[in-house]
Amino acid sequence: DTAVSQTPKYLVTQMGNDKSIKCEQNLGHDTMYWYKQDSKKFLKIMFSYNNKELIINETVPNRFSPKSPDKAHLNLHINSLELGDSAVYFCASSQASGHTEAFFGQGTRLTVV
Amino acid sequence: GNSVTQMEGPVTLSEEAFLTINCTYTATGYPSLFWYVQYPGEGLQLLLKATKADDKGSNKGFEATYRKETTSFHLEKGSVQVSDSAVYFCALNPSGSARQLTFGSGTQLTVLP
C-alpha cells in the first residue's frame, strides 16, 4: 500500500496553461506539505497545511494554491504556468505533534514548454 | 532562523570505501535531526533519525550521532555498496509548534564497482 501517492508522475504542458497535481495519504496524518525540487536537487517547502492552518512560504507565487478537500488530500493548483515552474514537486505528510518525520510521495516531474 | 549545511558533492567512492557526509545545523531549542535518501527517479525516504542529544540513529549500515555541542549530525557508513548511490539530505524539525522540515542542499553519492 502506497503511503503517500501523487498523480501524475510526469506532466508536460505549455506555458500559460493551468494544471493540478493530486496528492493523497493513507497514514492518518494531520499535516500535509508541498515541496519543490529544482534541477540541482535543492528542496524548498511551498506549503504546510492541516485542517486548521495554512502556512505559505512567502516566496511562492500566488499562481500556486493548495486545495484540501479533506484531511487525506492536498492538491496543488498552478495557474498560468511559466518555464521556471519546471521542477519536481513532492507531496509529503506527517503528524503535527512530536518530532516526527515526513513521508514523501514519488514526485511529479513538471515540464513547461 | 533554522538552517542545515551539508558538505557539497558530488562524492565518488569505490565499493567498500568508508563514507562520511558532514552535516551541521542552526536551530533554536532542541530539534529532531534526520537523514533522508533519494534514489534516482524516486521520492525521499527516511534513512535514520535522532530526536535528542547523543542519540545515534542507524539503518542499513548507516549511522549518525546527534552532537549538540558541535551542532552536527554527520552520516557515516563503514563499507558502501553500489546500491548506496543516491542523493542524501540532512534535515531538521524544529521544536515547538513548527511543522516544517528544513533540508540541507543534498549530497550526491556515486559508488563505483
CSV table of N, CA and C in Angstrom, one decimal, chain A:
chain,number,residue,atom,x,y,z
A,1,ASP,N,0.8,-1.2,0.0
A,1,ASP,CA,0.0,0.0,0.0
A,1,ASP,C,0.9,1.2,0.0
A,2,THR,N,0.6,2.1,-0.9
A,2,THR,CA,1.4,3.4,-1.0
A,2,THR,C,0.9,4.3,0.1
A,3,ALA,N,1.9,4.9,0.9
A,3,ALA,CA,1.5,5.7,2.0
A,3,ALA,C,1.1,7.1,1.5
A,4,VAL,N,1.9,7.7,0.6
A,4,VAL,CA,1.7,9.0,0.0
A,4,VAL,C,1.8,8.8,-1.5
A,5,SER,N,0.7,9.1,-2.1
A,5,SER,CA,0.6,8.9,-3.6
A,5,SER,C,0.3,10.2,-4.3
A,6,GLN,N,0.9,10.5,-5.3
A,6,GLN,CA,0.6,11.7,-6.1
A,6,GLN,C,0.5,11.4,-7.6
A,7,THR,N,-0.3,12.1,-8.3
A,7,THR,CA,-0.5,11.9,-9.7
A,7,THR,C,-0.7,13.2,-10.4
A,8,PRO,N,-0.2,13.3,-11.6
A,8,PRO,CA,0.5,12.3,-12.4
A,8,PRO,C,2.0,12.3,-12.0
A,9,LYS,N,2.7,11.3,-12.5
A,9,LYS,CA,4.1,11.2,-12.2
A,9,LYS,C,4.9,12.1,-13.1
A,10,TYR,N,4.4,12.3,-14.3
A,10,TYR,CA,5.0,13.2,-15.3
A,10,TYR,C,3.9,14.1,-15.9
A,11,LEU,N,4.3,15.3,-16.1
A,11,LEU,CA,3.3,16.3,-16.6
A,11,LEU,C,4.0,17.3,-17.5
A,12,VAL,N,3.7,17.2,-18.8
A,12,VAL,CA,4.3,18.2,-19.8
A,12,VAL,C,3.2,19.1,-20.3
A,13,THR,N,3.4,20.4,-20.2
A,13,THR,CA,2.3,21.3,-20.6
A,13,THR,C,2.9,22.6,-21.2
A,14,GLN,N,2.1,23.4,-21.8
A,14,GLN,CA,2.6,24.6,-22.4
A,14,GLN,C,2.5,25.8,-21.4
A,15,MET,N,3.3,26.7,-21.7
A,15,MET,CA,3.2,28.0,-20.9
A,15,MET,C,1.8,28.6,-21.0
A,16,GLY,N,1.4,29.1,-19.9
A,16,GLY,CA,0.1,29.8,-19.8
A,16,GLY,C,-1.0,28.8,-19.4
A,17,ASN,N,-0.8,27.5,-19.4
A,17,ASN,CA,-1.9,26.6,-19.0
A,17,ASN,C,-2.0,26.6,-17.5
A,18,ASP,N,-3.2,26.0,-17.1
A,18,ASP,CA,-3.4,25.8,-15.7
A,18,ASP,C,-3.5,24.3,-15.5
A,19,LYS,N,-2.8,23.8,-14.4
A,19,LYS,CA,-2.7,22.4,-14.2
A,19,LYS,C,-2.8,22.1,-12.7
A,20,SER,N,-3.2,20.8,-12.4
A,20,SER,CA,-3.3,20.4,-11.0
A,20,SER,C,-2.5,19.1,-10.8
A,21,ILE,N,-1.9,19.0,-9.6
A,21,ILE,CA,-1.3,17.7,-9.2
A,21,ILE,C,-2.0,17.3,-7.9
A,22,LYS,N,-2.4,16.0,-7.9
A,22,LYS,CA,-3.1,15.4,-6.8
A,22,LYS,C,-2.3,14.7,-5.8
A,23,CYS,N,-2.6,14.7,-4.6
A,23,CYS,CA,-1.9,14.0,-3.5
A,23,CYS,C,-2.8,13.4,-2.5
A,24,GLU,N,-2.6,12.2,-2.1
A,24,GLU,CA,-3.4,11.5,-1.1
A,24,GLU,C,-2.5,10.8,-0.2
A,25,GLN,N,-2.8,10.8,1.1
A,25,GLN,CA,-2.1,10.0,2.1
A,25,GLN,C,-3.0,9.1,2.9
A,26,ASN,N,-2.6,7.9,3.1
A,26,ASN,CA,-3.4,7.0,3.9
A,26,ASN,C,-2.8,6.6,5.2
A,27,LEU,N,-2.0,7.5,5.8
A,27,LEU,CA,-1.3,7.3,7.0
A,27,LEU,C,-2.1,7.9,8.2
A,28,GLY,N,-3.1,8.6,8.0
A,28,GLY,CA,-3.9,9.2,9.1
A,28,GLY,C,-3.2,10.5,9.6
A,29,HIS,N,-2.2,11.0,8.9
A,29,HIS,CA,-1.5,12.2,9.3
A,29,HIS,C,-2.4,13.4,9.2
A,30,ASP,N,-2.1,14.4,10.1
A,30,ASP,CA,-2.9,15.6,10.1
A,30,ASP,C,-2.3,16.8,9.4
A,31,THR,N,-1.1,16.6,8.9
A,31,THR,CA,-0.4,17.7,8.2
A,31,THR,C,0.1,17.3,6.9
A,32,MET,N,0.0,18.1,5.8
A,32,MET,CA,0.5,17.7,4.5
A,32,MET,C,1.3,18.9,4.0
A,33,TYR,N,2.2,18.6,3.0
A,33,TYR,CA,3.1,19.6,2.5
A,33,TYR,C,3.3,19.5,1.0
A,34,TRP,N,3.7,20.5,0.4
A,34,TRP,CA,4.2,20.5,-0.9
A,34,TRP,C,5.6,21.1,-0.9
A,35,TYR,N,6.5,20.4,-1.6
A,35,TYR,CA,7.9,20.8,-1.8
A,35,TYR,C,8.2,20.9,-3.3
A,36,LYS,N,9.1,21.8,-3.6
A,36,LYS,CA,9.6,21.9,-5.0
A,36,LYS,C,11.1,21.6,-5.0
A,37,GLN,N,11.5,20.7,-5.9
A,37,GLN,CA,12.9,20.3,-6.0
A,37,GLN,C,13.4,20.8,-7.4
A,38,ASP,N,14.4,21.6,-7.4
A,38,ASP,CA,14.9,22.2,-8.6
A,38,ASP,C,15.9,21.2,-9.2
A,39,SER,N,16.5,21.7,-10.3
A,39,SER,CA,17.4,20.8,-11.1
A,39,SER,C,18.7,20.5,-10.4
A,40,LYS,N,19.0,21.2,-9.3
A,40,LYS,CA,20.2,21.0,-8.5
A,40,LYS,C,19.8,20.2,-7.3
A,41,LYS,N,18.6,19.6,-7.2
A,41,LYS,CA,18.1,18.8,-6.1
A,41,LYS,C,17.8,19.6,-4.9
A,42,PHE,N,17.9,20.9,-4.9
A,42,PHE,CA,17.5,21.7,-3.7
A,42,PHE,C,16.0,21.6,-3.5
A,43,LEU,N,15.7,21.4,-2.2
A,43,LEU,CA,14.3,21.2,-1.8
A,43,LEU,C,13.8,22.5,-1.2
A,44,LYS,N,12.6,23.0,-1.6
A,44,LYS,CA,12.1,24.2,-1.0
A,44,LYS,C,10.6,23.9,-0.6
A,45,ILE,N,10.3,24.2,0.7
A,45,ILE,CA,8.9,24.0,1.2
A,45,ILE,C,8.1,25.1,0.5
A,46,MET,N,6.9,24.7,0.0
A,46,MET,CA,6.0,25.6,-0.6
A,46,MET,C,4.8,25.9,0.4
A,47,PHE,N,4.2,24.8,0.9
A,47,PHE,CA,3.1,25.0,1.7
A,47,PHE,C,3.1,23.9,2.8
A,48,SER,N,2.6,24.3,4.0
A,48,SER,CA,2.3,23.3,5.1
A,48,SER,C,0.9,23.5,5.4
A,49,TYR,N,0.1,22.5,5.5
A,49,TYR,CA,-1.3,22.6,5.7
A,49,TYR,C,-1.9,21.5,6.6
A,50,ASN,N,-2.7,21.9,7.6
A,50,ASN,CA,-3.6,21.0,8.2
A,50,ASN,C,-5.0,21.6,8.3
A,51,ASN,N,-5.9,21.0,8.9
A,51,ASN,CA,-7.3,21.4,8.8
A,51,ASN,C,-7.5,22.7,9.6
A,52,LYS,N,-6.5,23.2,10.2
A,52,LYS,CA,-6.6,24.4,11.0
A,52,LYS,C,-5.8,25.6,10.4
A,53,GLU,N,-4.7,25.3,9.8
A,53,GLU,CA,-3.8,26.3,9.4
A,53,GLU,C,-3.1,26.1,8.1
A,54,LEU,N,-3.0,27.1,7.3
A,54,LEU,CA,-2.2,27.0,6.1
A,54,LEU,C,-1.0,27.9,6.3
A,55,ILE,N,0.2,27.4,6.1
A,55,ILE,CA,1.4,28.2,6.2
A,55,ILE,C,2.0,28.2,4.8
A,56,ILE,N,2.1,29.4,4.3
A,56,ILE,CA,2.6,29.6,2.9
A,56,ILE,C,4.0,30.2,2.9
A,57,ASN,N,4.9,29.5,2.2
A,57,ASN,CA,6.2,30.1,2.0
A,57,ASN,C,6.1,31.4,1.2
A,58,GLU,N,6.5,32.5,1.8
A,58,GLU,CA,6.2,33.8,1.2
A,58,GLU,C,6.9,34.0,-0.2
A,59,THR,N,7.8,33.1,-0.5
A,59,THR,CA,8.5,33.3,-1.8
A,59,THR,C,7.7,32.6,-3.0
A,60,VAL,N,6.6,31.8,-2.6
A,60,VAL,CA,5.8,31.1,-3.6
A,60,VAL,C,4.9,32.1,-4.3
A,61,PRO,N,4.9,32.1,-5.6
A,61,PRO,CA,4.0,33.0,-6.3
A,61,PRO,C,2.5,32.6,-6.1
A,62,ASN,N,1.6,33.6,-6.1
A,62,ASN,CA,0.2,33.3,-5.8
A,62,ASN,C,-0.4,32.6,-6.9
A,63,ARG,N,0.3,32.2,-8.0
A,63,ARG,CA,-0.2,31.4,-9.1
A,63,ARG,C,-0.4,29.9,-8.5
A,64,PHE,N,0.3,29.6,-7.4
A,64,PHE,CA,0.3,28.3,-6.8
A,64,PHE,C,-0.7,28.3,-5.7
A,65,SER,N,-1.6,27.4,-5.6
A,65,SER,CA,-2.5,27.3,-4.5
A,65,SER,C,-2.8,25.9,-4.1
A,66,PRO,N,-2.8,25.6,-2.8
A,66,PRO,CA,-3.2,24.3,-2.3
A,66,PRO,C,-4.7,24.2,-2.1
A,67,LYS,N,-5.2,23.0,-2.4
A,67,LYS,CA,-6.6,22.8,-2.2
A,67,LYS,C,-6.8,21.5,-1.4
A,68,SER,N,-7.5,21.5,-0.3
A,68,SER,CA,-7.6,20.3,0.5
A,68,SER,C,-9.1,20.0,0.7
A,69,PRO,N,-9.6,19.0,-0.1
A,69,PRO,CA,-11.0,18.6,0.0
A,69,PRO,C,-11.3,17.9,1.3
A,70,ASP,N,-10.3,17.2,1.9
A,70,ASP,CA,-10.4,16.5,3.2
A,70,ASP,C,-9.0,16.3,3.7
A,71,LYS,N,-9.0,15.7,4.9
A,71,LYS,CA,-7.7,15.6,5.7
A,71,LYS,C,-6.7,14.8,4.9
A,72,ALA,N,-7.1,13.9,4.1
A,72,ALA,CA,-6.2,12.9,3.4
A,72,ALA,C,-5.7,13.4,2.1
A,73,HIS,N,-6.2,14.5,1.6
A,73,HIS,CA,-5.8,15.0,0.3
A,73,HIS,C,-5.3,16.5,0.4
A,74,LEU,N,-4.3,16.7,-0.4
A,74,LEU,CA,-3.8,18.1,-0.6
A,74,LEU,C,-3.4,18.2,-2.1
A,75,ASN,N,-4.2,18.9,-2.9
A,75,ASN,CA,-3.9,19.0,-4.3
A,75,ASN,C,-3.2,20.4,-4.5
A,76,LEU,N,-2.4,20.4,-5.5
A,76,LEU,CA,-1.7,21.6,-5.9
A,76,LEU,C,-2.2,22.2,-7.2
A,77,HIS,N,-2.7,23.4,-7.2
A,77,HIS,CA,-3.1,24.0,-8.5
A,77,HIS,C,-2.1,25.1,-8.9
A,78,ILE,N,-1.8,25.1,-10.2
A,78,ILE,CA,-0.9,26.1,-10.7
A,78,ILE,C,-1.6,26.8,-11.9
A,79,ASN,N,-1.7,28.1,-11.8
A,79,ASN,CA,-2.3,28.9,-12.9
A,79,ASN,C,-1.2,29.5,-13.7
A,80,SER,N,-1.5,29.7,-15.0
A,80,SER,CA,-0.6,30.5,-15.9
A,80,SER,C,0.9,30.0,-15.8
A,81,LEU,N,1.0,28.7,-16.1
A,81,LEU,CA,2.4,28.1,-15.9
A,81,LEU,C,3.4,28.9,-16.7
A,82,GLU,N,4.6,28.9,-16.1
A,82,GLU,CA,5.8,29.6,-16.6
A,82,GLU,C,6.9,28.5,-16.8
A,83,LEU,N,7.9,28.9,-17.7
A,83,LEU,CA,9.0,28.0,-17.9
A,83,LEU,C,9.7,27.6,-16.6
A,84,GLY,N,9.8,28.6,-15.7
A,84,GLY,CA,10.6,28.5,-14.5
A,84,GLY,C,9.9,27.6,-13.5
A,85,ASP,N,8.6,27.2,-13.8
A,85,ASP,CA,7.9,26.3,-12.9
A,85,ASP,C,8.3,24.8,-13.1
A,86,SER,N,9.1,24.6,-14.1
A,86,SER,CA,9.6,23.2,-14.4
A,86,SER,C,10.4,22.8,-13.2
A,87,ALA,N,10.0,21.6,-12.7
A,87,ALA,CA,10.7,21.1,-11.5
A,87,ALA,C,10.1,19.8,-11.1
A,88,VAL,N,10.5,19.2,-10.1
A,88,VAL,CA,9.9,18.0,-9.5
A,88,VAL,C,9.1,18.5,-8.2
A,89,TYR,N,7.9,18.2,-8.1
A,89,TYR,CA,7.1,18.6,-7.0
A,89,TYR,C,6.8,17.4,-6.1
A,90,PHE,N,7.0,17.5,-4.8
A,90,PHE,CA,6.8,16.4,-3.9
A,90,PHE,C,5.7,16.8,-2.9
A,91,CYS,N,4.8,15.8,-2.7
A,91,CYS,CA,3.9,15.9,-1.6
A,91,CYS,C,4.4,15.1,-0.5
A,92,ALA,N,4.1,15.5,0.8
A,92,ALA,CA,4.5,14.8,2.0
A,92,ALA,C,3.5,15.0,3.1
A,93,SER,N,3.6,14.1,4.1
A,93,SER,CA,2.7,14.2,5.2
A,93,SER,C,3.4,13.9,6.5
A,94,SER,N,2.9,14.3,7.6
A,94,SER,CA,3.4,14.0,8.9
A,94,SER,C,2.4,14.2,10.0
A,95,GLN,N,2.7,13.8,11.2
A,95,GLN,CA,1.9,14.2,12.3
A,95,GLN,C,2.4,15.6,12.8
A,96,ALA,N,1.4,16.4,13.2
A,96,ALA,CA,1.8,17.8,13.6
A,96,ALA,C,2.6,17.7,14.9
A,97,SER,N,2.2,16.8,15.8
A,97,SER,CA,2.8,16.9,17.1
A,97,SER,C,4.0,15.9,17.2
A,98,GLY,N,4.9,16.3,18.0
A,98,GLY,CA,6.1,15.5,18.2
A,98,GLY,C,7.1,15.7,17.2
A,99,HIS,N,8.3,15.1,17.4
A,99,HIS,CA,9.4,15.2,16.5
A,99,HIS,C,9.3,14.1,15.4
A,100,THR,N,8.3,14.2,14.6
A,100,THR,CA,8.2,13.1,13.7
A,100,THR,C,8.7,13.4,12.3
A,101,GLU,N,9.0,12.4,11.5
A,101,GLU,CA,9.5,12.6,10.2
A,101,GLU,C,8.3,12.8,9.2
A,102,ALA,N,8.6,13.3,8.0
A,102,ALA,CA,7.6,13.4,6.9
A,102,ALA,C,7.8,12.2,6.0
A,103,PHE,N,6.7,11.8,5.4
A,103,PHE,CA,6.7,10.7,4.4
A,103,PHE,C,6.4,11.4,3.1
A,104,PHE,N,7.2,11.0,2.1
A,104,PHE,CA,7.1,11.7,0.8
A,104,PHE,C,6.4,10.8,-0.3
A,105,GLY,N,5.8,11.4,-1.2
A,105,GLY,CA,5.3,10.8,-2.4
A,105,GLY,C,6.5,10.6,-3.4
A,106,GLN,N,6.2,10.0,-4.5
A,106,GLN,CA,7.2,9.7,-5.5
A,106,GLN,C,7.6,10.9,-6.4
A,107,GLY,N,6.8,11.9,-6.3
A,107,GLY,CA,7.2,13.1,-7.1
A,107,GLY,C,6.4,13.2,-8.4
A,108,THR,N,6.2,14.5,-8.8
A,108,THR,CA,5.7,14.8,-10.1
A,108,THR,C,6.6,15.6,-10.9
A,109,ARG,N,7.1,15.1,-12.0
A,109,ARG,CA,8.1,15.9,-12.8
A,109,ARG,C,7.3,16.8,-13.8
A,110,LEU,N,7.3,18.1,-13.5
A,110,LEU,CA,6.5,19.0,-14.3
A,110,LEU,C,7.5,19.7,-15.3
A,111,THR,N,7.1,19.6,-16.6
A,111,THR,CA,7.9,20.3,-17.6
A,111,THR,C,7.0,21.3,-18.4
A,112,VAL,N,7.4,22.5,-18.3
A,112,VAL,CA,6.7,23.5,-19.0
A,112,VAL,C,7.4,23.9,-20.3
A,113,VAL,N,6.7,23.8,-21.4
A,113,VAL,CA,7.4,24.1,-22.7
A,113,VAL,C,6.8,25.3,-23.4
